[in-house]
PDB file of C-alpha atoms in Angstrom:
ATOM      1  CA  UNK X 303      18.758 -15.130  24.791  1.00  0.00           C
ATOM      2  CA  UNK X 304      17.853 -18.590  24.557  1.00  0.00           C
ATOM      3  CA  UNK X 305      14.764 -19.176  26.842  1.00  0.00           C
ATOM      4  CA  UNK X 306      15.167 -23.500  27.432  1.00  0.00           C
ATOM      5  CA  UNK X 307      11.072 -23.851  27.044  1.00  0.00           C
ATOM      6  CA  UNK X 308      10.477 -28.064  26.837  1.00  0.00           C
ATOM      7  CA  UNK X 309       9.928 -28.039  30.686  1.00  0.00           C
ATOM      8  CA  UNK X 310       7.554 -24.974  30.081  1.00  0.00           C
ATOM      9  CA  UNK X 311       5.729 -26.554  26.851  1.00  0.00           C
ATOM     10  CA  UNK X 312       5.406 -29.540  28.734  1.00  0.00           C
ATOM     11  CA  UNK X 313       3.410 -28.339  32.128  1.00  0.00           C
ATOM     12  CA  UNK X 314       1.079 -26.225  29.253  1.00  0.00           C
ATOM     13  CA  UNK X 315       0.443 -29.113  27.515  1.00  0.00           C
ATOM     14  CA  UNK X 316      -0.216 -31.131  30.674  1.00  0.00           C
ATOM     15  CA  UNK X 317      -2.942 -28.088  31.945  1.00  0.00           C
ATOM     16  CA  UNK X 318      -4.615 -28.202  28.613  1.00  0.00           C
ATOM     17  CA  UNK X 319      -5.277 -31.899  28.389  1.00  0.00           C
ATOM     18  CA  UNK X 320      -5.643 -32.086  32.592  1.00  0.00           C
ATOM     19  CA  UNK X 321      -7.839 -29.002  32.034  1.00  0.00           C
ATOM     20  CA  UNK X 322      -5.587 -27.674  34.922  1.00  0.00           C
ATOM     21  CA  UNK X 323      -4.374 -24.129  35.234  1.00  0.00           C
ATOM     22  CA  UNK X 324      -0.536 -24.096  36.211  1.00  0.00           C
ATOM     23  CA  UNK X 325       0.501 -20.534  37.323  1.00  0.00           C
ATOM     24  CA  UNK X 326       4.032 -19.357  34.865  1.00  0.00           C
ATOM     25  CA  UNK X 327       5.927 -18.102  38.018  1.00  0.00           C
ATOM     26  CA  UNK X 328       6.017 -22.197  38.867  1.00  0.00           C
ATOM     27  CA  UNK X 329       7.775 -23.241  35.353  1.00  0.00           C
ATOM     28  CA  UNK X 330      11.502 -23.476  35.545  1.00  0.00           C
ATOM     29  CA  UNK X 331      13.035 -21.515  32.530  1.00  0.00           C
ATOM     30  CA  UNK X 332      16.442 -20.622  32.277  1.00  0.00           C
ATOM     31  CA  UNK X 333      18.149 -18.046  30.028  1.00  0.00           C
ATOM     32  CA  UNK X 334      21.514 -18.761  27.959  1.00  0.00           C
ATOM     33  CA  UNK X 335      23.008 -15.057  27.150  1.00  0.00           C
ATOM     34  CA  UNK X 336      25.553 -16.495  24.676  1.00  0.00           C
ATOM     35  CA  UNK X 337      22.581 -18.343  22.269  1.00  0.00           C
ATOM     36  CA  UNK X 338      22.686 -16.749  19.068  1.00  0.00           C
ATOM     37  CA  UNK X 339      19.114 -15.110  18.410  1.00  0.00           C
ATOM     38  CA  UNK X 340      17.993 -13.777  14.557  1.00  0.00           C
ATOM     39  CA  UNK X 341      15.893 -11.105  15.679  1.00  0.00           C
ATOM     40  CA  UNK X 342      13.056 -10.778  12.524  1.00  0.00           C
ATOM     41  CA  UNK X 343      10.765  -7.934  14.459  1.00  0.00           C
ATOM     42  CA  UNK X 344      10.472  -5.706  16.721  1.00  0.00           C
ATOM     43  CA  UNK X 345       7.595  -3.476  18.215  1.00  0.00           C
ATOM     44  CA  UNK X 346       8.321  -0.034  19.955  1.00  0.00           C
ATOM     45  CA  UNK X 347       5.674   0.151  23.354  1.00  0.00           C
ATOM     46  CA  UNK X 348       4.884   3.882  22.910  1.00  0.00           C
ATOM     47  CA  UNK X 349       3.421   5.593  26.352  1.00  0.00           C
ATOM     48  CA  UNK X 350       1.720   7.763  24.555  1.00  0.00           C
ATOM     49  CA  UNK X 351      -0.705   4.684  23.258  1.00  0.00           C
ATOM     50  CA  UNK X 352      -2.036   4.221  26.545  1.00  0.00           C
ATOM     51  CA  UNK X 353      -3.409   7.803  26.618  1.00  0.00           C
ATOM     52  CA  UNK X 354      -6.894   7.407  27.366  1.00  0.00           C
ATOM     53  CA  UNK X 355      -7.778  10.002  24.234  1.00  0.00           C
ATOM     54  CA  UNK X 356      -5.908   7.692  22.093  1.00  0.00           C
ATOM     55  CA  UNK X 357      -6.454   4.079  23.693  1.00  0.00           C
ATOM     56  CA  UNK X 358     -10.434   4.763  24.786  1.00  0.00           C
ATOM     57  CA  UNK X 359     -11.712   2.528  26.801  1.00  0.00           C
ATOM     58  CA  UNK X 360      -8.847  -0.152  26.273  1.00  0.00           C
ATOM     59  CA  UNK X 361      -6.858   0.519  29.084  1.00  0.00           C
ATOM     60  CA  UNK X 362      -8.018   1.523  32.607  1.00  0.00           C
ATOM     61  CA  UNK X 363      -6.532   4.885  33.083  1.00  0.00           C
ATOM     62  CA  UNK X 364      -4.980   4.330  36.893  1.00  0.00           C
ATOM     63  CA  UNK X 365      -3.237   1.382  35.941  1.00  0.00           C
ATOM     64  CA  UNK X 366      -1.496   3.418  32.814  1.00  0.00           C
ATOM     65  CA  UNK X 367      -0.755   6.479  34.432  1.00  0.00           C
ATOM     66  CA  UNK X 368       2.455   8.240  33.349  1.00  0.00           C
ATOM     67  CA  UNK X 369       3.659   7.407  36.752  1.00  0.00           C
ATOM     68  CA  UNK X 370       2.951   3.430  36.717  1.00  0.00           C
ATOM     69  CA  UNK X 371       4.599   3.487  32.743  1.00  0.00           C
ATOM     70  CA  UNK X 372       7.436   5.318  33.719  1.00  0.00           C
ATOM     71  CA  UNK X 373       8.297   2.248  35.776  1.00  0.00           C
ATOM     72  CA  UNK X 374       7.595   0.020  32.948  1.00  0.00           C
ATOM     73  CA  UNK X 375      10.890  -1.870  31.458  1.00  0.00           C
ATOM     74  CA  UNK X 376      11.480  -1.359  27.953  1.00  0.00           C
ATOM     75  CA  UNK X 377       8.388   1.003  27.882  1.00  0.00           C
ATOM     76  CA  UNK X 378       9.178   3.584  24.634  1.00  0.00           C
ATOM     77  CA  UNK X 379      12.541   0.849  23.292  1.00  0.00           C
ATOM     78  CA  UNK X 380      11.970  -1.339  20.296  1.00  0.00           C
ATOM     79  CA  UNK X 381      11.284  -5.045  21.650  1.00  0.00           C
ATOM     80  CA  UNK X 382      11.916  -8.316  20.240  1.00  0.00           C
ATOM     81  CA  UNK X 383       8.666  -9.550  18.605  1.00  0.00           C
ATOM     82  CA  UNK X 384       9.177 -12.334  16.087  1.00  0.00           C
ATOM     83  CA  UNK X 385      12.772 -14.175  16.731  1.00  0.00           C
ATOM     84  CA  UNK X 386      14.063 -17.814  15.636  1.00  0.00           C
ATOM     85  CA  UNK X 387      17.449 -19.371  16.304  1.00  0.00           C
ATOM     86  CA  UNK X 388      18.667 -23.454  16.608  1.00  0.00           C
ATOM     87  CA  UNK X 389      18.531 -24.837  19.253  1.00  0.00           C
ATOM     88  CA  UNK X 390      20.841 -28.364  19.146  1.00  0.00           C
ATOM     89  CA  UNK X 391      19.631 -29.883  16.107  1.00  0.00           C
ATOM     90  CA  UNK X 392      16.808 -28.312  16.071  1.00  0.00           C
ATOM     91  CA  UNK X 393      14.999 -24.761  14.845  1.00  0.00           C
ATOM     92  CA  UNK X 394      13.011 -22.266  17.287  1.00  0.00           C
ATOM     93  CA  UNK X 395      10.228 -20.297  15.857  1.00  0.00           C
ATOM     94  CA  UNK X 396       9.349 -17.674  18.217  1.00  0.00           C
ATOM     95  CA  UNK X 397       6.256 -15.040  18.706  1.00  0.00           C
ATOM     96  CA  UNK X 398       5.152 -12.518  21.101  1.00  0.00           C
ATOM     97  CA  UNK X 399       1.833 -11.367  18.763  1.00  0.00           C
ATOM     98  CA  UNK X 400      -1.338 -13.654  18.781  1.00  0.00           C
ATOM     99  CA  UNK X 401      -2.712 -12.549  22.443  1.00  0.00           C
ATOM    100  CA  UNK X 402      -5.843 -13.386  21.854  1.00  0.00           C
ATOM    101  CA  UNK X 403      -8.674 -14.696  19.547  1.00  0.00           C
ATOM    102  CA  UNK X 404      -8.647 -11.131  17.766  1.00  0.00           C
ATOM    103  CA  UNK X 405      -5.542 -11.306  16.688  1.00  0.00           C
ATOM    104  CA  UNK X 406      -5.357 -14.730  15.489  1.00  0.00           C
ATOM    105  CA  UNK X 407      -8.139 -13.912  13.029  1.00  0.00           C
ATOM    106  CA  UNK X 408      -6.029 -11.860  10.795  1.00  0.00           C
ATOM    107  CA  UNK X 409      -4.809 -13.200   7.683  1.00  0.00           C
ATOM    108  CA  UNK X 410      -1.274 -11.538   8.366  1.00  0.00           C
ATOM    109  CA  UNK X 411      -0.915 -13.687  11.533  1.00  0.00           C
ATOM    110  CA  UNK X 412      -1.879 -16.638  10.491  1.00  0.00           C
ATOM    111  CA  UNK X 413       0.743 -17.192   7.614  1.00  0.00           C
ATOM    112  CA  UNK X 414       3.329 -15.838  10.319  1.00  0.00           C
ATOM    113  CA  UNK X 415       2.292 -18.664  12.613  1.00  0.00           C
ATOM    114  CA  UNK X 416       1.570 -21.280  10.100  1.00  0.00           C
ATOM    115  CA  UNK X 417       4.963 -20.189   7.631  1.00  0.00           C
ATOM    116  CA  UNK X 418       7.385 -20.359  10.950  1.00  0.00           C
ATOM    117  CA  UNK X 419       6.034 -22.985  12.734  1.00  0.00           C
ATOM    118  CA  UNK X 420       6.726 -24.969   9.758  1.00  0.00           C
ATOM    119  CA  UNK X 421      10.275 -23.837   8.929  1.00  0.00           C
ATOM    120  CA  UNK X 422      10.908 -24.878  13.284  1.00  0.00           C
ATOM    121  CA  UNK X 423       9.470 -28.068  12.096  1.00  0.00           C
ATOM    122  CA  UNK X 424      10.715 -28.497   8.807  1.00  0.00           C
ATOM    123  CA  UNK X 425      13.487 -26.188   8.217  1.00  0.00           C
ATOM    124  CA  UNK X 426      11.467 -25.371   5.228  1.00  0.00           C
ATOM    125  CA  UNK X 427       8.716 -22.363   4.175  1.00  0.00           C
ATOM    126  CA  UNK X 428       6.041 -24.309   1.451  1.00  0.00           C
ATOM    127  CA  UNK X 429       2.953 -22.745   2.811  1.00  0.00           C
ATOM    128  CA  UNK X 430       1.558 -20.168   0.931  1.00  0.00           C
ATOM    129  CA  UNK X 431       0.153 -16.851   2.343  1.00  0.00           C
ATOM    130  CA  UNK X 432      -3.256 -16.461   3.537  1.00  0.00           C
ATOM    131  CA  UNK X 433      -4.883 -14.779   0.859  1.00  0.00           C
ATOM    132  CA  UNK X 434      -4.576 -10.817   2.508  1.00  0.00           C
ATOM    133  CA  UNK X 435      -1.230 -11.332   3.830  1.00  0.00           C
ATOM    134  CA  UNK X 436       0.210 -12.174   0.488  1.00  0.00           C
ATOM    135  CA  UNK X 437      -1.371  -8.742  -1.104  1.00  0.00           C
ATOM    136  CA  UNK X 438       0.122  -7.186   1.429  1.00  0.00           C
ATOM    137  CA  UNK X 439       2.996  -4.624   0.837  1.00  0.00           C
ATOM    138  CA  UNK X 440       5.031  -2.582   2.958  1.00  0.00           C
ATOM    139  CA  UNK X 441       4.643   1.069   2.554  1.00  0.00           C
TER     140      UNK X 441
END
């Protein structure tokens, strides 16, 4: 899917500077089936996360019910975390992760962030890893 985003980028950068809050449902984005996406990761939402035993206080219990995730798209399929693909001449780096100021503290994150956001840019990956992401192995 290629998800047209300048109109979108554009009305966020406006509300930051304007110090404006524009609501997402009013951002026109359109969705080209036929773009070719390089999928990098994925995440698989597992119901069984949201148990309160398992989640604690996280999640409020009535809003995760096995009923209310039951209805949930996607809910227990691997999803599309990390993707790029061009986009006329240029590159699209895109990222679900990062939700928040706890995630964005992690060394892991931030040479995902910095490392894509410069090959979108550049076409090129120069930056190093942040110091725990590049001791990092997979298991």
């Amino acid at each position: 899917m290629r998800v047209t985003m300048a109109l979108f980028c554009t009305a966020l950068i406006a509300a930051a500077v304007s110090a404006q809050t524009v609501p997402v449902a009013d951002i026109p984005v359109t969705f080209d089936p036929a773009a070719k996406v390089r999928v990098l990761a994925t995440a698989l939402d597992d119901p069984a996360d949201y148990d309160p035993e398992r989640a604690g206080p996280k999640y409020d219990p009535k809003a995760y019910s096995a009923e209310n995730l039951a209805k949930m798209q996607n809910m227990g399929r691997p999803d599309p975390q990390i993707w790029v693909q061009d986009y006329g001449k240029g590159r699209v780096f895109s990222i679900t992760l990062g939700h928040g100021p706890d995630t964005i503290q992690y060394d892991g994150f931030r040479t995902l962030f910095a490392r894509g956001t410069e090959w979108a840019a550049t076409g090129k990956v120069t930056i190093k890893p942040y110091d725990k992401a590049a001791d990092f192995t997979h298991p």
